[in-house]
PDB file of C-alpha atoms in Angstrom:
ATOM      1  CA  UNK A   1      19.136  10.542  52.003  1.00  0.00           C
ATOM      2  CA  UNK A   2      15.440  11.703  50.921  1.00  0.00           C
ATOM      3  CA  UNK A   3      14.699  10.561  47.194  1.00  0.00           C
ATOM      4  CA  UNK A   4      14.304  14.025  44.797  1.00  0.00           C
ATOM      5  CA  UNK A   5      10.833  12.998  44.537  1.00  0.00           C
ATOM      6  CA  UNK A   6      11.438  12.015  40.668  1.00  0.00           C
ATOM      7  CA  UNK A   7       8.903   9.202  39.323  1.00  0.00           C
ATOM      8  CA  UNK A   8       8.107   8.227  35.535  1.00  0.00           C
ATOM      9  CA  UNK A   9       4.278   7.495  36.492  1.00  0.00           C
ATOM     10  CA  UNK A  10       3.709  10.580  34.823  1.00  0.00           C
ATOM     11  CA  UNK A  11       5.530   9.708  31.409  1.00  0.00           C
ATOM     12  CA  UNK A  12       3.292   8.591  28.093  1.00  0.00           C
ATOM     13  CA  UNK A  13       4.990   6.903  25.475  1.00  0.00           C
ATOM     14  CA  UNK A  14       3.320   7.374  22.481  1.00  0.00           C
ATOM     15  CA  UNK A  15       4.050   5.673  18.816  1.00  0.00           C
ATOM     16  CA  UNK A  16       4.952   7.948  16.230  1.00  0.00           C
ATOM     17  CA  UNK A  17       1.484   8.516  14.759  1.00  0.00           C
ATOM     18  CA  UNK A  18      -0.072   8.845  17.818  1.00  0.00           C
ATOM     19  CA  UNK A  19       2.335  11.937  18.658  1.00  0.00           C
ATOM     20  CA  UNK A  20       1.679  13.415  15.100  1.00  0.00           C
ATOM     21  CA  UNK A  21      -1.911  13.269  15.445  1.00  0.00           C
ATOM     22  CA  UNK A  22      -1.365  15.004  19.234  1.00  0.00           C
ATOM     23  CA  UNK A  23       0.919  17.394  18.331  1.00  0.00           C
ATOM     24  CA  UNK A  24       0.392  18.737  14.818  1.00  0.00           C
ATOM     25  CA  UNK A  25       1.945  22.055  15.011  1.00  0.00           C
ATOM     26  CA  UNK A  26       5.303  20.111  15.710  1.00  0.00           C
ATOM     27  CA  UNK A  27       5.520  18.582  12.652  1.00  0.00           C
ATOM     28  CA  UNK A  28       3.922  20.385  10.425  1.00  0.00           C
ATOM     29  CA  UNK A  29       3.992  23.852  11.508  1.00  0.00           C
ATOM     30  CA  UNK A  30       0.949  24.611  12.202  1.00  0.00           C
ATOM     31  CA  UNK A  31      -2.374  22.778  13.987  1.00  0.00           C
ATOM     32  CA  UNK A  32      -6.058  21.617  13.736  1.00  0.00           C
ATOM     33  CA  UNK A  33      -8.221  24.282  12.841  1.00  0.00           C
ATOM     34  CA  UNK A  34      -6.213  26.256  10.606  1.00  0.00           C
ATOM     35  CA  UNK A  35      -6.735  26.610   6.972  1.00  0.00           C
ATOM     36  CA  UNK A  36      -3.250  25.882   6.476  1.00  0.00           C
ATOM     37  CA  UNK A  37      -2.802  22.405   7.453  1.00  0.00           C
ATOM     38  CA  UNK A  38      -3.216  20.707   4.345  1.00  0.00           C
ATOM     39  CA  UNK A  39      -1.021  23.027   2.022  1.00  0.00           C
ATOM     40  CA  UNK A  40       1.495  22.765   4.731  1.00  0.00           C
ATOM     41  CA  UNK A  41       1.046  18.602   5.172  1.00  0.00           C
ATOM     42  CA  UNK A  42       2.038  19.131   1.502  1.00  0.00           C
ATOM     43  CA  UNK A  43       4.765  21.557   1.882  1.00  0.00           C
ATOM     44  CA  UNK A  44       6.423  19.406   4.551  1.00  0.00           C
ATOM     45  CA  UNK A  45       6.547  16.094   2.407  1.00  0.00           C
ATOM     46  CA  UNK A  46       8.050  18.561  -0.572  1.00  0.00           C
ATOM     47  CA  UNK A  47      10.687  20.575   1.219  1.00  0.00           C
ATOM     48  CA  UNK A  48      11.315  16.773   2.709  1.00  0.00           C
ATOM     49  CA  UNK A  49      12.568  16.090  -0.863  1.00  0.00           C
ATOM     50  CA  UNK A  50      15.112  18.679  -1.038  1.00  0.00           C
ATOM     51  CA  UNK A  51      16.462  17.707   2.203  1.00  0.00           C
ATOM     52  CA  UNK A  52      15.760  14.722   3.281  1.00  0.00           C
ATOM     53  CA  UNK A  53      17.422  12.755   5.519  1.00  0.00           C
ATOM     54  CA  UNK A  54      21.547  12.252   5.281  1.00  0.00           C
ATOM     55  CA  UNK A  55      21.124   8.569   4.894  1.00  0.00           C
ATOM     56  CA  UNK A  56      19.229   8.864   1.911  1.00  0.00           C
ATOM     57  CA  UNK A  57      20.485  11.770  -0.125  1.00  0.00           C
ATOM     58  CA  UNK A  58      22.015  14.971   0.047  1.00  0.00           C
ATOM     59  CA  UNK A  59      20.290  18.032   0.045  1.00  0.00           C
ATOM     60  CA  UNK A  60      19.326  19.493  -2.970  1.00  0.00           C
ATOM     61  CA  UNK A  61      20.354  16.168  -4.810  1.00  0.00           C
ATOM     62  CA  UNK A  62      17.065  14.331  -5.034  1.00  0.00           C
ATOM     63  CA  UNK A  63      14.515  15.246  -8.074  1.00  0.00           C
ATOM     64  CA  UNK A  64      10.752  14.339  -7.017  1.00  0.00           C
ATOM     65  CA  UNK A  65       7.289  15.259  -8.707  1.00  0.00           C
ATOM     66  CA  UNK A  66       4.587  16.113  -6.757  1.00  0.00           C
ATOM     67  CA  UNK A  67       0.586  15.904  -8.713  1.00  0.00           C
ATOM     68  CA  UNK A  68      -1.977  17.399  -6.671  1.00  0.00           C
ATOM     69  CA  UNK A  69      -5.100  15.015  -7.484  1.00  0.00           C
ATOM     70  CA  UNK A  70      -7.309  16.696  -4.929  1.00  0.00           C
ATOM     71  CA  UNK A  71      -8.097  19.152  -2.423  1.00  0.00           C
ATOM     72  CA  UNK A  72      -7.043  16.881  -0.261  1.00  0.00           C
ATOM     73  CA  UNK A  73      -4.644  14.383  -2.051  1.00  0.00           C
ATOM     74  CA  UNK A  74      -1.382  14.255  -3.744  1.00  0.00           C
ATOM     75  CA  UNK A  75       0.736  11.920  -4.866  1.00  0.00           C
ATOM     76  CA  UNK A  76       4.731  12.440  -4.528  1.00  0.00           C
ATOM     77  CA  UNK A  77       7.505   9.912  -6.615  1.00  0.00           C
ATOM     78  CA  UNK A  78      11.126  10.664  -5.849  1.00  0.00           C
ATOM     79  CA  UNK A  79      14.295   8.856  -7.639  1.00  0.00           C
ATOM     80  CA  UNK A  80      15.314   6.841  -4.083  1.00  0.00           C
ATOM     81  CA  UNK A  81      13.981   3.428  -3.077  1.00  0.00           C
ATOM     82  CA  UNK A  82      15.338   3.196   0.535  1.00  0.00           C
ATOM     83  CA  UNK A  83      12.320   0.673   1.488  1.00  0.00           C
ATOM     84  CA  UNK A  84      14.019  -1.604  -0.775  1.00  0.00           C
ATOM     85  CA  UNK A  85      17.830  -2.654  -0.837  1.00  0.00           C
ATOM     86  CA  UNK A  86      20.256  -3.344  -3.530  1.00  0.00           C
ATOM     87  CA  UNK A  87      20.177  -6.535  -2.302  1.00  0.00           C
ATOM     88  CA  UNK A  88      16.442  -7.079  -2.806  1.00  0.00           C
ATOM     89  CA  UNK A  89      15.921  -7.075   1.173  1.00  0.00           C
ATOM     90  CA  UNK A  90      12.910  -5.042   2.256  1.00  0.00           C
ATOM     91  CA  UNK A  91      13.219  -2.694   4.849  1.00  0.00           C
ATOM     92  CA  UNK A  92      10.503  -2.147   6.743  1.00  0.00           C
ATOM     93  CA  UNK A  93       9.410   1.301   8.989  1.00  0.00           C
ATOM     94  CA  UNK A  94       6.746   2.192  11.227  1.00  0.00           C
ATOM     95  CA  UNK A  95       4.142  -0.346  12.063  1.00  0.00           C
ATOM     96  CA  UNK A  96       6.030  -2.936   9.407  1.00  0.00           C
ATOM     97  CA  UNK A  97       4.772  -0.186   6.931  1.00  0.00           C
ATOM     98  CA  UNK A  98       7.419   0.912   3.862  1.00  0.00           C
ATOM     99  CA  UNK A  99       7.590   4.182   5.390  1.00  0.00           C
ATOM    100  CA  UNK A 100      10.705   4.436   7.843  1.00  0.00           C
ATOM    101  CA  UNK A 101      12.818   7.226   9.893  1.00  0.00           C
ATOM    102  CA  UNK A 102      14.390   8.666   6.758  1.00  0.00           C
ATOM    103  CA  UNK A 103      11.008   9.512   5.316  1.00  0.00           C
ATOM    104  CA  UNK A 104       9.520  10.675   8.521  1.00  0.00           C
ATOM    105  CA  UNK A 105       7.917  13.363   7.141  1.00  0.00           C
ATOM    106  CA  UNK A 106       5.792  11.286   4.832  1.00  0.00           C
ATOM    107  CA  UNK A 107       4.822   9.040   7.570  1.00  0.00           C
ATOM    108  CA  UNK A 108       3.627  11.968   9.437  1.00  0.00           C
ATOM    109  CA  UNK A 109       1.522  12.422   6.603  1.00  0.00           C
ATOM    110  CA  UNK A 110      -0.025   9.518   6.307  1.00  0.00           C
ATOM    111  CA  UNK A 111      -0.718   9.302   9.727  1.00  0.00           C
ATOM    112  CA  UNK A 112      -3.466  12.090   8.861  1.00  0.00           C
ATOM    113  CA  UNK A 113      -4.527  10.915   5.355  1.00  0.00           C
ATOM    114  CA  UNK A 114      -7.414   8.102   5.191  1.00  0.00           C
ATOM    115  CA  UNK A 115      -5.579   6.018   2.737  1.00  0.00           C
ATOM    116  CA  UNK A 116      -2.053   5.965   1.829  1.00  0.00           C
ATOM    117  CA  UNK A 117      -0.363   4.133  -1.120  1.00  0.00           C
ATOM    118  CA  UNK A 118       3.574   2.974  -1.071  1.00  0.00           C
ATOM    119  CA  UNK A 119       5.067   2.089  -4.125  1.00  0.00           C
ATOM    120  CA  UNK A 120       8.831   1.297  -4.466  1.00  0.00           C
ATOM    121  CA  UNK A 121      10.848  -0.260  -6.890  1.00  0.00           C
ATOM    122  CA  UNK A 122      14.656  -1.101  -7.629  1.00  0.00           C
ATOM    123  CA  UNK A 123      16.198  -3.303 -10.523  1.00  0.00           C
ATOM    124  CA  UNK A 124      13.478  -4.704 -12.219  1.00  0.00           C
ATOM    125  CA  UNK A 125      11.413  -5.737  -8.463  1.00  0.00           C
ATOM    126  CA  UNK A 126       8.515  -3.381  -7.467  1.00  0.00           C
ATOM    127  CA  UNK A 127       5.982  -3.542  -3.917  1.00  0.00           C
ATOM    128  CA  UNK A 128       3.167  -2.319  -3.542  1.00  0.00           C
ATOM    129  CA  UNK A 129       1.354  -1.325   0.717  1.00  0.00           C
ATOM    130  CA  UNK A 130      -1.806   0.223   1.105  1.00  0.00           C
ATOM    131  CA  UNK A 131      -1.801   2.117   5.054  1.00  0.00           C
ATOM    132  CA  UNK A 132      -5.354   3.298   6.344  1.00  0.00           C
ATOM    133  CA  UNK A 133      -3.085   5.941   8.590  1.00  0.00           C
ATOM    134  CA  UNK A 134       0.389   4.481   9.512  1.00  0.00           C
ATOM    135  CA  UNK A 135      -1.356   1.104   9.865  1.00  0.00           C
ATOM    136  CA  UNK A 136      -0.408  -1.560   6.862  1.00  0.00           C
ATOM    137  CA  UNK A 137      -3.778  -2.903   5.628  1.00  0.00           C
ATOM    138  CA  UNK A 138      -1.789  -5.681   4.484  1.00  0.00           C
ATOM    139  CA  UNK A 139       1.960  -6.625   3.685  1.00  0.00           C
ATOM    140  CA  UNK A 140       4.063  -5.090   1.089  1.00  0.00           C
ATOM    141  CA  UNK A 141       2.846  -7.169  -2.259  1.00  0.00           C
ATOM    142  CA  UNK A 142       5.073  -7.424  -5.730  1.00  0.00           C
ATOM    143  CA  UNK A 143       4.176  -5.032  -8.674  1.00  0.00           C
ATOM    144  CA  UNK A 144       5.225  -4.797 -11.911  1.00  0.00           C
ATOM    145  CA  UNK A 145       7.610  -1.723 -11.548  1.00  0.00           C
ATOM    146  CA  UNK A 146       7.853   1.111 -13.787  1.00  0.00           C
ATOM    147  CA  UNK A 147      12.220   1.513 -14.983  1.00  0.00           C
ATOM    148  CA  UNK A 148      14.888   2.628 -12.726  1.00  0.00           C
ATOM    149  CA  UNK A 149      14.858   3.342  -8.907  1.00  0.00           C
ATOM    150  CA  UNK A 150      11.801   5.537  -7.079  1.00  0.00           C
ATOM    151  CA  UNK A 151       9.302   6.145  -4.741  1.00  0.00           C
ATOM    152  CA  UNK A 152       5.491   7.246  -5.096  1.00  0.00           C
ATOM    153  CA  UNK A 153       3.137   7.877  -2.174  1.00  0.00           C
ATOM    154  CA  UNK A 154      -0.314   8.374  -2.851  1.00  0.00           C
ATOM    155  CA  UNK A 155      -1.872   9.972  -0.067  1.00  0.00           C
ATOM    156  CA  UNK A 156      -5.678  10.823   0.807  1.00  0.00           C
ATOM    157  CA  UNK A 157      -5.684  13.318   4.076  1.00  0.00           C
ATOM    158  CA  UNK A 158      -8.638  12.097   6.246  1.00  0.00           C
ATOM    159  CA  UNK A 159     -11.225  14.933   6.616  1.00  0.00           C
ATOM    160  CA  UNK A 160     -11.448  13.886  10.386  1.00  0.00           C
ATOM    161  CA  UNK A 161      -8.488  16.550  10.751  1.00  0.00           C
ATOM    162  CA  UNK A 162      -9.227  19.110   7.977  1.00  0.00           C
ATOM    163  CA  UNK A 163     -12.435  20.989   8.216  1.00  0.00           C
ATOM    164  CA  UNK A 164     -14.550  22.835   5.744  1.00  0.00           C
ATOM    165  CA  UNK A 165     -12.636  24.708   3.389  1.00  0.00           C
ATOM    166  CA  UNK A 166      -9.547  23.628   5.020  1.00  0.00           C
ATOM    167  CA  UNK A 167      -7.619  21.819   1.875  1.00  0.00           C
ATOM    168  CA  UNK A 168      -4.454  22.667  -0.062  1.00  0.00           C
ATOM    169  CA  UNK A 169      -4.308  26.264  -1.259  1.00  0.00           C
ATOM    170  CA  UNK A 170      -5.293  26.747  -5.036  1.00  0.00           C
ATOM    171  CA  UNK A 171      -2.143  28.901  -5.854  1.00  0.00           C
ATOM    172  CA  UNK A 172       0.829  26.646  -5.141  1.00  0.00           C
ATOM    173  CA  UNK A 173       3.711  28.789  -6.680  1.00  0.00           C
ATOM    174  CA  UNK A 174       4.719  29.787  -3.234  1.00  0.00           C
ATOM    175  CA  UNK A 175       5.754  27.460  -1.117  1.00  0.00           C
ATOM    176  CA  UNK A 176       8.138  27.861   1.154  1.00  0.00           C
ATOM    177  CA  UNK A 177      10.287  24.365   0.592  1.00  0.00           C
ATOM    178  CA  UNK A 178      13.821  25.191   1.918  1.00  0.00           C
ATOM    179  CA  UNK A 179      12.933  27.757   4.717  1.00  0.00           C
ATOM    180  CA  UNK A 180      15.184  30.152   6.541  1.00  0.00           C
ATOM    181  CA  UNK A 181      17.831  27.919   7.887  1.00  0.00           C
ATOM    182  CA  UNK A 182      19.169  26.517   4.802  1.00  0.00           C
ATOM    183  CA  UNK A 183      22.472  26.874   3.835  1.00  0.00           C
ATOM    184  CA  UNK A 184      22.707  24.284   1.605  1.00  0.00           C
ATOM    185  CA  UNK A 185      24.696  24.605  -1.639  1.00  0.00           C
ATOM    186  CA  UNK A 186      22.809  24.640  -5.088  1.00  0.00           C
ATOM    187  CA  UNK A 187      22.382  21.434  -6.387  1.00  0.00           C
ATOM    188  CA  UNK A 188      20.729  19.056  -9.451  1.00  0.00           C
ATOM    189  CA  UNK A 189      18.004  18.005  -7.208  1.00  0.00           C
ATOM    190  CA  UNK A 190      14.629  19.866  -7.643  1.00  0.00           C
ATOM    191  CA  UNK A 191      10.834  19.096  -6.671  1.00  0.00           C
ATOM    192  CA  UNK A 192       7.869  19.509  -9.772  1.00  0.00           C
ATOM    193  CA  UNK A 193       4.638  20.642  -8.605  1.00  0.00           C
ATOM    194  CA  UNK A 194       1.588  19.506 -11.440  1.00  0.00           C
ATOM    195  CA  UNK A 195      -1.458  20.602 -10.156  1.00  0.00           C
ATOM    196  CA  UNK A 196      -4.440  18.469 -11.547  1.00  0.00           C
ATOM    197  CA  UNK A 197      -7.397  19.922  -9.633  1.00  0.00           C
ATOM    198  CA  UNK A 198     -10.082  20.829 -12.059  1.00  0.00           C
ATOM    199  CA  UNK A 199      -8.464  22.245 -15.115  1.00  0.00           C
ATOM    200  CA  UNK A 200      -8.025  21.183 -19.189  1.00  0.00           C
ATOM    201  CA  UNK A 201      -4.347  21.904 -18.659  1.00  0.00           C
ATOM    202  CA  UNK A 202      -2.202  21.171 -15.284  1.00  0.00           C
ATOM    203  CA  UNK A 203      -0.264  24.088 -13.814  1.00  0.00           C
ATOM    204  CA  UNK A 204       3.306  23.268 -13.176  1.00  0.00           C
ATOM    205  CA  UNK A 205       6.220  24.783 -11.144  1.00  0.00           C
ATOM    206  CA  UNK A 206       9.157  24.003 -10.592  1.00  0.00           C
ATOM    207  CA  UNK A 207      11.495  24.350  -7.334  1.00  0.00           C
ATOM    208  CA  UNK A 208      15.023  23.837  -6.842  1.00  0.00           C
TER     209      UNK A 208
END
């Protein structure tokens, strides 16, 4: 019997930030070029916060604040540490980075930002990685931690993928953070945007 001609010669396997930077309208909704990539690079790590992934909260349950620093940066803290266990254990992601599969979203994010900072911190331990992309400069290091269980990831979006006049809108109090497939319940969980850029006074909103 003849062989159906089928061969895998053909087939690229790609890491995970290799595929984001390839195929940014998959994750992110839209591509290179458009003057929508950054707000929506933000958009994605926030609506990621209402629903994240089942293994670290339920949706709606998780309560995150989001300060936009920059045209192009942000920084996002969230009341989960699943980098690091109860048990003091670290758990590394992608590329030995702090960033795993339940914060994929993120990840995808800092595969297009310059510089990246993790922070995460659980009963009275703290670490501190620095990524250039989803590449660890270094390994996680101790920090003194601020109280309580979190999150924060600092991230600068490399201009390499986000041309002139290309950065995150200047009226955030639309975002579209739950989109039109949920059918989620209500919950406590909400996501506070403070936006920093250039003013006496931040603007905040809120979204639940």
């Amino acid at each position: 019997m003849e062989g159906n001609g089928y061969s895998t010669d053909g087939i690229e396997v790609l890491e995970f930030d290799e595929s984001v930077k390839r195929w940014l309208d998959m994750y992110f909704g839209t591509g290179r070029g458009s003057p929508d990539l950054a707000t929506r690079v933000l958009s994605g790590v926030l609506a990621h916060a209402l629903h994240p992934a089942a293994r670290l909260a339920a949706a709606h349950t998780l309560r995150a604040t989001a300060e936009v620093t920059g045209d192009l940066s942000f920084v996002v803290t969230d009341d989960q540490a699943d980098a690091l266990a109860g048990s003091g254990s670290v758990r590394l992601g992608y590329n030995g980075s702090l960033l795993g599969p339940v914060r994929w979203i993120s990840a995808a994010a800092a595969a297009v930002s310059s510089r990246t900072v993790v922070e995460v911190w659980r009963d009275g331990r703290g670490l501190c990685q620095e990524l250039a992309g989803l590449h660890p400069i270094a390994e996680p290091r101790d920090i003194h931690p601020p109280t309580g269980v979190g999150t924060r990831v600092s991230f600068e979006l490399n201009n390499a993928y986000f041309g002139p006049g290309q950065v995150i809108a200047a009226n955030l109090a639309s975002l579209d953070l739950h989109g039109p497939d949920c059918v989620d319940p209500a919950g406590p969980g909400h996501v506070t945007v403070i936006d920093m850029r250039g003013r006496e006074e931040p603007i905040v909103i809120p979204y639940r």
